[in-house]
Coordinates of C-alpha atoms and ligand atoms in Angstrom, one line a residue:
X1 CA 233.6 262.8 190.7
X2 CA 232.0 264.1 194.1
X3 CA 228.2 264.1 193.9
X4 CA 228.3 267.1 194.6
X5 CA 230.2 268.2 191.7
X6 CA 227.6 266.0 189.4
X7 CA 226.6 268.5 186.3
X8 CA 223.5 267.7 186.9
X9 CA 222.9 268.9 190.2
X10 CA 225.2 272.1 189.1
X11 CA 223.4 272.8 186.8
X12 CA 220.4 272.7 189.0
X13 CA 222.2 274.9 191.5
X14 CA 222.4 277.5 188.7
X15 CA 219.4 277.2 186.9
X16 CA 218.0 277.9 191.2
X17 CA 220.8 280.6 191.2
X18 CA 219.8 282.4 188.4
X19 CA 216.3 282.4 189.2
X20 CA 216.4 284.1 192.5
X21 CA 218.7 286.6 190.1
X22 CA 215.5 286.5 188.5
X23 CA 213.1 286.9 191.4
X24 CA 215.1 289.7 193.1
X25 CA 215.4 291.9 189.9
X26 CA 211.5 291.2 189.5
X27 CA 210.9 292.5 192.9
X28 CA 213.3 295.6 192.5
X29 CA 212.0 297.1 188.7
X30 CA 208.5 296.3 190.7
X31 CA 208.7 298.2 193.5
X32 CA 206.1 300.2 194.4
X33 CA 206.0 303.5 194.9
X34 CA 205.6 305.4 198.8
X35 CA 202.4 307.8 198.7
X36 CA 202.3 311.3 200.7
X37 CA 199.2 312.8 200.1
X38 CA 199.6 316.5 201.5
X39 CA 196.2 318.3 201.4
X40 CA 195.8 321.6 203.4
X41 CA 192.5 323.1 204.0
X42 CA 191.3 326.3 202.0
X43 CA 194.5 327.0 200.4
X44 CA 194.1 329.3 197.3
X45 CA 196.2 328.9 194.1
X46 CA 196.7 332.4 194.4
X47 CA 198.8 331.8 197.5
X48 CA 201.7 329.3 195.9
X49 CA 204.0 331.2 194.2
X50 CA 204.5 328.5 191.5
X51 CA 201.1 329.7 190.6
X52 CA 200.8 333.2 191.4
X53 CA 203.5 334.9 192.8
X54 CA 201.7 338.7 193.7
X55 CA 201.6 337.6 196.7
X56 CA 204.2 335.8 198.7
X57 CA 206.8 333.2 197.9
X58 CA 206.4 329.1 198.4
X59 CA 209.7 327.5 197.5
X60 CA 209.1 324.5 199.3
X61 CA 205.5 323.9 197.5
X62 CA 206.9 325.2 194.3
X63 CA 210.3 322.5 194.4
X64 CA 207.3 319.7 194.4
X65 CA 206.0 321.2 191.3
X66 CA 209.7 322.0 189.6
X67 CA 210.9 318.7 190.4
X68 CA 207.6 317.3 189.3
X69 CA 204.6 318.6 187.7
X70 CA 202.2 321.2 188.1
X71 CA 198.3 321.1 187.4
X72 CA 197.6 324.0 185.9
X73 CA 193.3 323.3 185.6
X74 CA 193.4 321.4 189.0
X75 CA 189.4 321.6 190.2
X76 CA 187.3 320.1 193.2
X77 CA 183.7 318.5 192.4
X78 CA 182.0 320.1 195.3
X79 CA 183.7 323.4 196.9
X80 CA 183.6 322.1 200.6
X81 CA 185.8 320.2 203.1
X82 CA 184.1 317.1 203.9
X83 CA 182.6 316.5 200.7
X84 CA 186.0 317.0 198.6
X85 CA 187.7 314.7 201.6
X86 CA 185.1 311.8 200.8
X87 CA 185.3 312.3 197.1
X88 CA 189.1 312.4 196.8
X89 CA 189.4 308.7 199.2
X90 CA 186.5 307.1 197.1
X91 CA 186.9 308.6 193.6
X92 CA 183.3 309.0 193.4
X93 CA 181.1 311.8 193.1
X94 CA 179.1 313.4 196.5
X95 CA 175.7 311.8 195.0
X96 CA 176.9 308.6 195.1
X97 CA 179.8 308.5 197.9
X98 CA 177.1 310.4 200.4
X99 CA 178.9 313.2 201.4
X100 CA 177.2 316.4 200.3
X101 CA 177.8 318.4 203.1
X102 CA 179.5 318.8 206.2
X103 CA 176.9 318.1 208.0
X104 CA 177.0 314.6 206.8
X105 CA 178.7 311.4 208.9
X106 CA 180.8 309.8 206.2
X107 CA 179.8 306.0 205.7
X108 CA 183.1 304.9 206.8
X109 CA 182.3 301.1 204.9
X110 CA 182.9 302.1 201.9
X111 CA 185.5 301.5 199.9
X112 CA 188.6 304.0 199.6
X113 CA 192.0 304.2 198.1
X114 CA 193.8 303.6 201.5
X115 CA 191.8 300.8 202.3
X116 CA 192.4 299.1 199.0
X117 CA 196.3 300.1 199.5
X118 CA 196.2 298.5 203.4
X119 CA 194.9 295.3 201.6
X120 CA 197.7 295.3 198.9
X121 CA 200.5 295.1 201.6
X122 CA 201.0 299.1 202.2
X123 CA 201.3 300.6 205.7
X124 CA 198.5 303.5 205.9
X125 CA 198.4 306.5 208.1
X126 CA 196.6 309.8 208.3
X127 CA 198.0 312.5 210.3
X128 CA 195.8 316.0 211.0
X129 CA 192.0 316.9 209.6
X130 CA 189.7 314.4 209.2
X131 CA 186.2 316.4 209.7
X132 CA 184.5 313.2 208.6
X133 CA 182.6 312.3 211.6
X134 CA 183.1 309.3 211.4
X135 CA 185.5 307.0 213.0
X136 CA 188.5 306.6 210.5
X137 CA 188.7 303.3 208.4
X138 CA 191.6 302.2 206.2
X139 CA 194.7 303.0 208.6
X140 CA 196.8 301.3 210.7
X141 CA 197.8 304.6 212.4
X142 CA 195.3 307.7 212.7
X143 CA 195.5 310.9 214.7
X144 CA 193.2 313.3 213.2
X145 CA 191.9 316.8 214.9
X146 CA 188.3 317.1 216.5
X147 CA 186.0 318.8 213.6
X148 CA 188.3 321.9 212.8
X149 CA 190.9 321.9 215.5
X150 CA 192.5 324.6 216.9
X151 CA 195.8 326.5 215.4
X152 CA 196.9 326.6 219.1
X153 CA 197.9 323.4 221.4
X154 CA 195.0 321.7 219.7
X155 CA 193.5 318.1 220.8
X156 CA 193.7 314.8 218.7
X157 CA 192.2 311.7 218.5
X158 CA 194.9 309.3 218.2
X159 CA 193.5 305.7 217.6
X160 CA 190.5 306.7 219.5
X161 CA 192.2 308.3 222.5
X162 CA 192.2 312.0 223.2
X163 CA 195.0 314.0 223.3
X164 CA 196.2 317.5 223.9
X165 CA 199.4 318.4 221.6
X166 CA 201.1 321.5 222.9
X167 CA 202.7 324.1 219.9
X168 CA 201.3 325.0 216.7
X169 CA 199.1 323.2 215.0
X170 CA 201.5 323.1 210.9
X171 CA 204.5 322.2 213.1
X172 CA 202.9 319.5 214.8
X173 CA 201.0 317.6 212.3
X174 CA 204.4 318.1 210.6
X175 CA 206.4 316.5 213.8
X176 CA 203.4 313.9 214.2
X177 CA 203.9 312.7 210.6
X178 CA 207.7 312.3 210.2
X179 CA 207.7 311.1 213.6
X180 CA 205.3 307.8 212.3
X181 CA 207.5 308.2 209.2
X182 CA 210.7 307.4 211.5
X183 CA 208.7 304.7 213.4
X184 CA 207.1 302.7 210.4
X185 CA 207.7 299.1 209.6
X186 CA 210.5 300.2 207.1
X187 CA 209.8 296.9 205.4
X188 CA 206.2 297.5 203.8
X189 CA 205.8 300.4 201.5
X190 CA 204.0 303.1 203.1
X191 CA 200.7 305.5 202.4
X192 CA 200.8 308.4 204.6
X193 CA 197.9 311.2 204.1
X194 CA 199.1 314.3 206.1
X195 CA 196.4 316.9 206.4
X196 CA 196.8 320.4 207.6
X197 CA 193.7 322.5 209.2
X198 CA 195.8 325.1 208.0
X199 CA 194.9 327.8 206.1
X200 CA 191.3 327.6 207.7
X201 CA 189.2 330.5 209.1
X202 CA 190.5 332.3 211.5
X203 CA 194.4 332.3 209.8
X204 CA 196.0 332.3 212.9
X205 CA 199.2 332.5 212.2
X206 CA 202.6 330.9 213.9
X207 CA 203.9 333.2 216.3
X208 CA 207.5 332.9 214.8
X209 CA 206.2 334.2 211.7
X210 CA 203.7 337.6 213.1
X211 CA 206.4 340.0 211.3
X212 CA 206.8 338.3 208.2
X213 CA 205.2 340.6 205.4
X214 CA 205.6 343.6 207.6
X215 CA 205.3 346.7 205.5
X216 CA 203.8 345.2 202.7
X217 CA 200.7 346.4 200.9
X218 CA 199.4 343.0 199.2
X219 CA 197.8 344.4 195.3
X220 CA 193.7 344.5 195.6
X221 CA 192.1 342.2 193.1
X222 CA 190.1 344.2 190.1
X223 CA 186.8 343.4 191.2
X224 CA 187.3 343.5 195.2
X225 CA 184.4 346.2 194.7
X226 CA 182.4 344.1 192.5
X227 CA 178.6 345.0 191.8
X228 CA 177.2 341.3 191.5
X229 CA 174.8 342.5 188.4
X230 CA 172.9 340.1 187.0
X231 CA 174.4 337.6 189.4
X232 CA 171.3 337.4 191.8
X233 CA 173.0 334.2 193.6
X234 CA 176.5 335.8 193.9
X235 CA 174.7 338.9 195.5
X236 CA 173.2 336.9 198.0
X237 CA 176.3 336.1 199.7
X238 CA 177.1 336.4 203.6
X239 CA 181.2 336.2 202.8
X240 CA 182.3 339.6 202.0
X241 CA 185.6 340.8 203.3
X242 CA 184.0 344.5 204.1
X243 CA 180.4 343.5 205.4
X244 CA 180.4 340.0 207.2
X245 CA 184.3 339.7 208.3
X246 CA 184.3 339.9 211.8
X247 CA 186.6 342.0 213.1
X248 CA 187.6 340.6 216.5
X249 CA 187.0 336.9 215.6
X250 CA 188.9 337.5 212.1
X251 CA 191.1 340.1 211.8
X252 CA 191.7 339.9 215.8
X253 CA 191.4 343.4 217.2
X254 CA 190.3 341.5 220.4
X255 CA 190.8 345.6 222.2
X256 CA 191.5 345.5 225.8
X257 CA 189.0 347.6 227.1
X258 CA 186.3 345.6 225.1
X259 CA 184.9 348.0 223.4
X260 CA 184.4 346.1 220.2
X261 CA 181.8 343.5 221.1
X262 CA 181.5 342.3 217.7
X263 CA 179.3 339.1 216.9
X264 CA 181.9 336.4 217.4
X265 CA 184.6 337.8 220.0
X266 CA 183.6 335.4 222.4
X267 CA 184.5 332.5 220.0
X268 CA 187.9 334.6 219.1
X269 CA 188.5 334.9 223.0
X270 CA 188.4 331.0 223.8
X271 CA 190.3 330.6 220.7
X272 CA 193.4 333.3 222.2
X273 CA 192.3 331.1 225.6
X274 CA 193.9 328.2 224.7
X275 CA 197.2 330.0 224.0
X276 CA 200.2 329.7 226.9
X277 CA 201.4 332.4 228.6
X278 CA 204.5 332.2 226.0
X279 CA 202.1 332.1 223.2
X280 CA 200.2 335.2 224.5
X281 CA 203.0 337.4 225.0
X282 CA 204.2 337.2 221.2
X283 CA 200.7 337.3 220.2
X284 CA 200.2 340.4 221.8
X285 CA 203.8 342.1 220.9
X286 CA 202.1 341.9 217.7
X287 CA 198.7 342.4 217.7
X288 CA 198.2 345.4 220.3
X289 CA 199.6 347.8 218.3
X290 CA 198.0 347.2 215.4
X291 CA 194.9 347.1 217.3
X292 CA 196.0 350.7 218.9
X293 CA 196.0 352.5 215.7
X294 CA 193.0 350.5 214.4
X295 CA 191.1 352.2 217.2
X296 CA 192.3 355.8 217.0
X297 CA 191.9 355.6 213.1
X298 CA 188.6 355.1 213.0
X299 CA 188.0 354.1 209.7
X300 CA 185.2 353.9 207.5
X301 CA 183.9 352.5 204.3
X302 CA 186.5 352.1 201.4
X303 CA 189.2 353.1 203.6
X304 CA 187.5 350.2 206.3
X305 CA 187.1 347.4 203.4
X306 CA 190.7 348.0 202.1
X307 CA 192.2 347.9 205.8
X308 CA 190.3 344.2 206.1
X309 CA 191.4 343.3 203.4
X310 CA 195.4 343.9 203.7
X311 CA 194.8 342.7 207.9
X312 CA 193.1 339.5 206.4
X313 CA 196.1 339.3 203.8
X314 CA 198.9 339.2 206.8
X315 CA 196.8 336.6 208.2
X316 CA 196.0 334.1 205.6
X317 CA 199.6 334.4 204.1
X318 CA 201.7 334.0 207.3
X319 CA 199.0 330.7 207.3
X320 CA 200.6 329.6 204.1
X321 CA 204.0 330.0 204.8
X322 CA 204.1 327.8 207.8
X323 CA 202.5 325.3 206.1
X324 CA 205.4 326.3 202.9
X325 CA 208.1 325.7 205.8
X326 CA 206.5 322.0 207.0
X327 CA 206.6 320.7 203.7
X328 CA 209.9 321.8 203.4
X329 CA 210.7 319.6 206.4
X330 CA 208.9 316.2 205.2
X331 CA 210.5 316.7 201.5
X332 CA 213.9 317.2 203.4
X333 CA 213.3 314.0 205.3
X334 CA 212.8 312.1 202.4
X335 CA 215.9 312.9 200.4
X336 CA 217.8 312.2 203.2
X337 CA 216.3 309.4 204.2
X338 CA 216.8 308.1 200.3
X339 CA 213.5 307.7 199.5
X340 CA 212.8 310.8 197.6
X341 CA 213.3 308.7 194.3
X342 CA 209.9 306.4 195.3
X343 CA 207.8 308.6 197.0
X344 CA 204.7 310.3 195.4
X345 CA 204.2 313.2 197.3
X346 CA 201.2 315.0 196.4
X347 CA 200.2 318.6 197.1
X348 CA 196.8 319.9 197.3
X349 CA 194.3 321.5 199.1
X350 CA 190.2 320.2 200.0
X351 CA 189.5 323.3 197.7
X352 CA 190.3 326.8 196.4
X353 CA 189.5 330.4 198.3
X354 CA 188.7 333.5 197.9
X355 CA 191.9 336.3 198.8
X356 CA 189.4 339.3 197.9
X357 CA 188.3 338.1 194.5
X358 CA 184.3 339.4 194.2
X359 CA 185.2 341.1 197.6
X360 CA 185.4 337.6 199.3
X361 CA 186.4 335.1 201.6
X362 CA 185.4 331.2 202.1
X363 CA 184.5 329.1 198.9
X364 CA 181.8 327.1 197.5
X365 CA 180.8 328.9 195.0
X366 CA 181.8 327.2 191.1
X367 CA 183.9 330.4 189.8
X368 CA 187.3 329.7 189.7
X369 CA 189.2 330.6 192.7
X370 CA 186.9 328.2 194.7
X371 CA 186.4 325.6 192.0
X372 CA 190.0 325.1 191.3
X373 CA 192.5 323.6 194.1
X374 CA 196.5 323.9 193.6
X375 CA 197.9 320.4 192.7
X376 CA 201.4 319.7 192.0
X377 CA 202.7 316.3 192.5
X378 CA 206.7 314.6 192.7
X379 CA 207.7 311.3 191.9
X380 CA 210.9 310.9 190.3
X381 CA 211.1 307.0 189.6
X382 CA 207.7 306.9 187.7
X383 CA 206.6 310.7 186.3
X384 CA 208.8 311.2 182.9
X385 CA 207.0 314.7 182.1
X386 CA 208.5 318.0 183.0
X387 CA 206.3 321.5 184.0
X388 CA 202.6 321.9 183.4
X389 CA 200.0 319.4 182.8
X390 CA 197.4 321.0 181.2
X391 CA 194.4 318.9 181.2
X392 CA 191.3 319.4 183.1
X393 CA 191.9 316.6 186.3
X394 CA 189.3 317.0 189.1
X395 CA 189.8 315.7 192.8
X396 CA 187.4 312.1 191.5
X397 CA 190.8 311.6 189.9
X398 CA 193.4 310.9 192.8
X399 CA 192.3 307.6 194.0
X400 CA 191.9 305.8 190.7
X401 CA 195.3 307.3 190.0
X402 CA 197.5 306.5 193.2
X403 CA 196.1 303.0 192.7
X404 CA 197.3 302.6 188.9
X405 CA 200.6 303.3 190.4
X406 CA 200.4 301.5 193.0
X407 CA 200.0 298.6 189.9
X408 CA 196.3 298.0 191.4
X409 CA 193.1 297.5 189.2
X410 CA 191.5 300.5 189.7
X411 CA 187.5 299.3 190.4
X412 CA 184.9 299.6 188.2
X413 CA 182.5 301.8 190.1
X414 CA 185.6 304.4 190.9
X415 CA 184.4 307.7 188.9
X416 CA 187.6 309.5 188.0
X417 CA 190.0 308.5 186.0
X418 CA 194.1 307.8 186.7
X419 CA 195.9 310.4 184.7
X420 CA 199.1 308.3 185.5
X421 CA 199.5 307.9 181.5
X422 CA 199.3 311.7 181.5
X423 CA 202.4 311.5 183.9
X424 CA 204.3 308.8 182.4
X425 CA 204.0 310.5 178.7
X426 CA 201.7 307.8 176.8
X427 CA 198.7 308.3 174.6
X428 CA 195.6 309.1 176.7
X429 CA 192.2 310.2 175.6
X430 CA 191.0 312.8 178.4
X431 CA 187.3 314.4 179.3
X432 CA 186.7 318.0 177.4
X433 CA 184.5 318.7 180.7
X434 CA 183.8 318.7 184.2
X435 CA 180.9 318.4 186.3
X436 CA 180.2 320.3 190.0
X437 CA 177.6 320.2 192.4
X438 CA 177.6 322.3 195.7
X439 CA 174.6 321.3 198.2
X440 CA 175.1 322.8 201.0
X441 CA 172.2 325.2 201.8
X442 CA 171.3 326.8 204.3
X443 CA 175.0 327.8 205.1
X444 CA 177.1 330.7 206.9
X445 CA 177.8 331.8 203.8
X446 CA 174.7 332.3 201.9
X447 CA 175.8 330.2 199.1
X448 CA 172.9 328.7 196.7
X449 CA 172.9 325.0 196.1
X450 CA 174.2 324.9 192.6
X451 CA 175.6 322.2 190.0
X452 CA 177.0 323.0 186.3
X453 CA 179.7 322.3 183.7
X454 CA 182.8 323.8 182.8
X455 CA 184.9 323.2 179.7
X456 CA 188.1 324.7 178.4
X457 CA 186.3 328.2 178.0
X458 CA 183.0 328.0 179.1
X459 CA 181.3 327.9 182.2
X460 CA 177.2 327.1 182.9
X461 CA 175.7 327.1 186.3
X462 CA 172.4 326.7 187.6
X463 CA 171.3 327.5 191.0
X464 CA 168.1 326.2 192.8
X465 CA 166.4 325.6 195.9
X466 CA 164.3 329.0 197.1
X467 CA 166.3 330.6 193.5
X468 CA 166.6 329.5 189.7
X469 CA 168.7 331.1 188.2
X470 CA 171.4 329.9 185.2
X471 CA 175.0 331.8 184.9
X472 CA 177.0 331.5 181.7
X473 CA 180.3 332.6 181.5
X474 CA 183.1 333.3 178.6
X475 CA 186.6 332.6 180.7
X476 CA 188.5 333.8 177.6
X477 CA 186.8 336.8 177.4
X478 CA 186.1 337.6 180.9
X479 CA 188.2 335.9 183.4
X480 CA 187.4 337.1 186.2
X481 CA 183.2 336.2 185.6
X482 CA 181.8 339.6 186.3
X483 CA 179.7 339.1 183.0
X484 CA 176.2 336.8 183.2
X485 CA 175.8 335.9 179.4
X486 CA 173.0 333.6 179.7
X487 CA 169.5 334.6 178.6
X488 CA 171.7 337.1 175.5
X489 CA 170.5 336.4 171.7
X490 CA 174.0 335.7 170.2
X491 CA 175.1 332.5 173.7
X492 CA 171.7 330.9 172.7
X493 CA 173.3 328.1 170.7
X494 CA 176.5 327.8 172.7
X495 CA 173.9 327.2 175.7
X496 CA 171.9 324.7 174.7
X497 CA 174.8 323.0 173.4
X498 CA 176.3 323.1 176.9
X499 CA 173.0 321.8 178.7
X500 CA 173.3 319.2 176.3
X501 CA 176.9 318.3 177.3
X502 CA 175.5 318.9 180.9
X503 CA 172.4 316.2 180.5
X504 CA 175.6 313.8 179.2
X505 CA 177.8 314.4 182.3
X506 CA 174.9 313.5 184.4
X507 CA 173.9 310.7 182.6
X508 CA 177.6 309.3 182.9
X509 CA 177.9 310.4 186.4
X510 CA 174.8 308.3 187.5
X511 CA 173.0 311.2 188.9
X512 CA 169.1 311.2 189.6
Ligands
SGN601 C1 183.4 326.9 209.4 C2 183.8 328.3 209.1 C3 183.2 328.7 207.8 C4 183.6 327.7 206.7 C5 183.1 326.4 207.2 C6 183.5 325.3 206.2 N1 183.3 329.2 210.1 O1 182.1 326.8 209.7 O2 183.7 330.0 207.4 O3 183.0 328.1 205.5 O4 183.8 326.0 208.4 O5 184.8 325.2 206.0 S1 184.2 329.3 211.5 O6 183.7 330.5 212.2 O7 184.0 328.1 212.2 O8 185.6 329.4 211.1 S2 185.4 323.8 205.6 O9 186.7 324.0 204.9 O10 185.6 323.0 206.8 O11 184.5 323.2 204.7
CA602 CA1 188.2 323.5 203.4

């Protein structure tokens, strides 16, 4: 017999035959899963029809949620854009991460899920705002916008260069992203974070899109004329949609002959500025009209407050369904690219908004339009629920639970928790609260520093600084939190109960 044909040495060549069998299918029911963390900027749940659907229609948003799940008590710790960025990359809270405010440089050396993903073998990338400060750590590609960017031909830092991108700003984050998409080392598994500045003050919407919603009277929230009684903090706002809405900068009735020389048309002029001549003309098409019978209508008061209100409406919504269209694109690129299947794409925004609710834009505040975010996340190969998950999941959570899927430890001094056993249908003890802190005061906006708890029903807030003053809501009863029940006879128990569960969260949350 050949020596080749020993059965010894066959059977060596099959027992080393059958293990790379072994190895391969190892490697294959391991896989790990593609991350695309969408996040938008100031997007209200209202706004995704999956959610709310008064309004105006997202399919594209809404097919991550049907083919996926939907968060249906989605909330941010800290109602503001750079805080909620550092919070959702380190999984911490702003006391301990740093960030309490946008005025704040981030400490870019700390630890954050795309650096831990980098380390584990992913490719990482983040594509749009950043509004860190600091330079961006944890990616082998980056090309953020400069602080807020513009909606028109807006710069970029790409890898430290700057750079000057021509179109609108959805469409070309979009472009930017699928383009490093097309271009990545198709070999590693990938973490891409794709952040839009839209739908961020001033809504300037896509050209293509001006006459969408023409016609269309949007429905006025119940309290748009809200009182603020016994809500001393909430009265001492600067974000109404009547009073402090500006109405060049804003709602754009930049008028020709100048005659409204509101507070920030010059800001609203540089902004047009930067618009080609292409640009212009469709802007214009649009908007001189409107400002035309703006002018010869002179309107006043309720009549004034309601026109704001439906101009800010076009605006923000046009906003949203660019940003609807985009996503459409990248979820289109990953079916046909077959990696829909592996991908976690994740939807969300850096916080809630106001669309009129207390007669308000902007955020920050902890009732619920600005203290919830949309969430709505897709992954086909490792989510086995259907529909709405119900539990309370704050934006502490997403790190600690893109790295359980990722099959990474999640580290000790992350604060959230991985809700991937919610996903995957297992057993999972969850909190029965959450914990908020807002600190950034003096603001624009008038907005109180202010930290509480929510639960299921209830809601307790404090606000300090130059004020103290304690708010105490029944969501059950009264939704909408028009209704101060703190300080009343018959909440006396239920409050010191909920300072009680308050004194907890803190303790657990390591704050001083
Ligand atoms: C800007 C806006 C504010 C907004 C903050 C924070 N003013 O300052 O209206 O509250 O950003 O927004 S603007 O005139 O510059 O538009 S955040 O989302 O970045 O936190
Ligand atoms: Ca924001």
């Amino acid at each position: 017999m050949p020596k080749l044909f020993h059965p010894i040495v066959l059977a060596v060549f099959f027992l080393f035959l059958y293990s790379c069998q072994e190895k391969m299918a190892q490697t294959h029911t391991t896989e790990v899963p593609n991350i695309i963390f969408i996040m938008t900027d100031d997007h209200a749940y209202q706004a995704m029809s999956a959610y709310d659907d008064r309004y105006l229609q997202t399919p594209n948003l809404d097919r991550i949620a049907k083919e996926g799940v939907l968060f249906t008590n989605s909330f941010v710790s800290n109602s503001i854009c750079a805080p909620s960025r550092a919070v959702m990359l380190t999984g911490k809270h702003s006391h301990l991460n740093g960030q309490r405010d946008n005025f704040t440089r981030f400490d870019s050396s700390q630890a954050t899920f795309p650096k831990y993903l980098q380390q584990a073998g992913y490719q990482t990338a983040l594509i749009g705002k950043w509004h860190l400060k600091s330079q961006p750590t944890g990616f082998d590609h980056w090309e953020v916008l400069i602080g807020q960017g513009n909606y028109y031909n807006t710069d970029f830092i790409e890898n430290g260069q700057r750079k000057r991108s021509e179109g609108y700003v959805t469409d070309v984050i979009t472009d930017k992203s699928l383009s490093w998409l097309e271009t990545r080392d198709k070999e590693k598994p990938f973490c891409l974070l794709l952040h839009h500045k839209a739908t961020h003050r001033i809504w300037m919407p896509d050209t293509a899109l001006l006459n969408q919603f023409a016609g269309i009277d949007f429905p006025v929230p119940d309290n748009f004329f809200d009182d603020y009684k016994d809500r001393e903090a909430a009265a001492a706002h600067v974000m109404g949609i009547y009073r402090d809405m500006d109405l060049v900068y804003d709602l754009k009735m930049m008028d020709k002959a100048g005659a409204l020389q509101t507070q920030y048309r010059k800001n609203y002029e540089n902004m047009y500025g930067r618009m080609n001549a292409q640009q212009k003309a469709a802007w214009d098409a649009y908007y001189l009209p409107i400002i035309d019978q703006f002018m010869a209508a002179d309107l006043q008061g309720e009549a004034l407050a309601l026109w704001k209100y439906q101009r800010y409406m076009q605006d923000y919504l046009k906003c949203v369904q660019s940003v609807d269209n985009n996503v459409g694109r990248v979820l289109d690129y990953l079916e046909e690219q077959g990696l829909a299947e592996n991908t976690i794409v994740v939807y969300t925004s850096d916080q809630g908004f106001y669309l009129g609710e207390h007669g308000w834009f902007d955020k920050r505040f902890m009732y619920e339009q600005s203290l919830r975010t949309p969430l709505a996340m897709r992954f086909p190969k490792g989510i086995k629920i259907k529909g709405s998950v119900n539990q309370m999941v704050q934006n502490i959570d997403y790190a600690p639970t893109l790295l359980d899927f990722a099959g990474l430890d999640i580290p000790e001094d992350m604060q959230g928790l991985s809700f991937k056993k919610i996903l995957t249908g297992e057993d999972q003890a969850w909190r029965e609260s959450i914990y908020y802190h807002y600190y950034e005061f003096p603001n624009e906006h008038g907005v109180k520093k202010h930290y509480g708890i929510r639960t299921d029903r209830y809601k307790l807030i404090h606000f300090y600084e130059d004020i103290d003053e304690w708010e105490l809501f029944d969501l059950k009863t009264d939704p909408e939190e028009m209704f101060n029940l703190y300080g009343q006879k018959a909440y006396d128990t239920l409050t010191t109960d909920l300072k009680q569960q308050l004194t907890k969260l803190q303790k657990v949350y390591q704050v001083n």
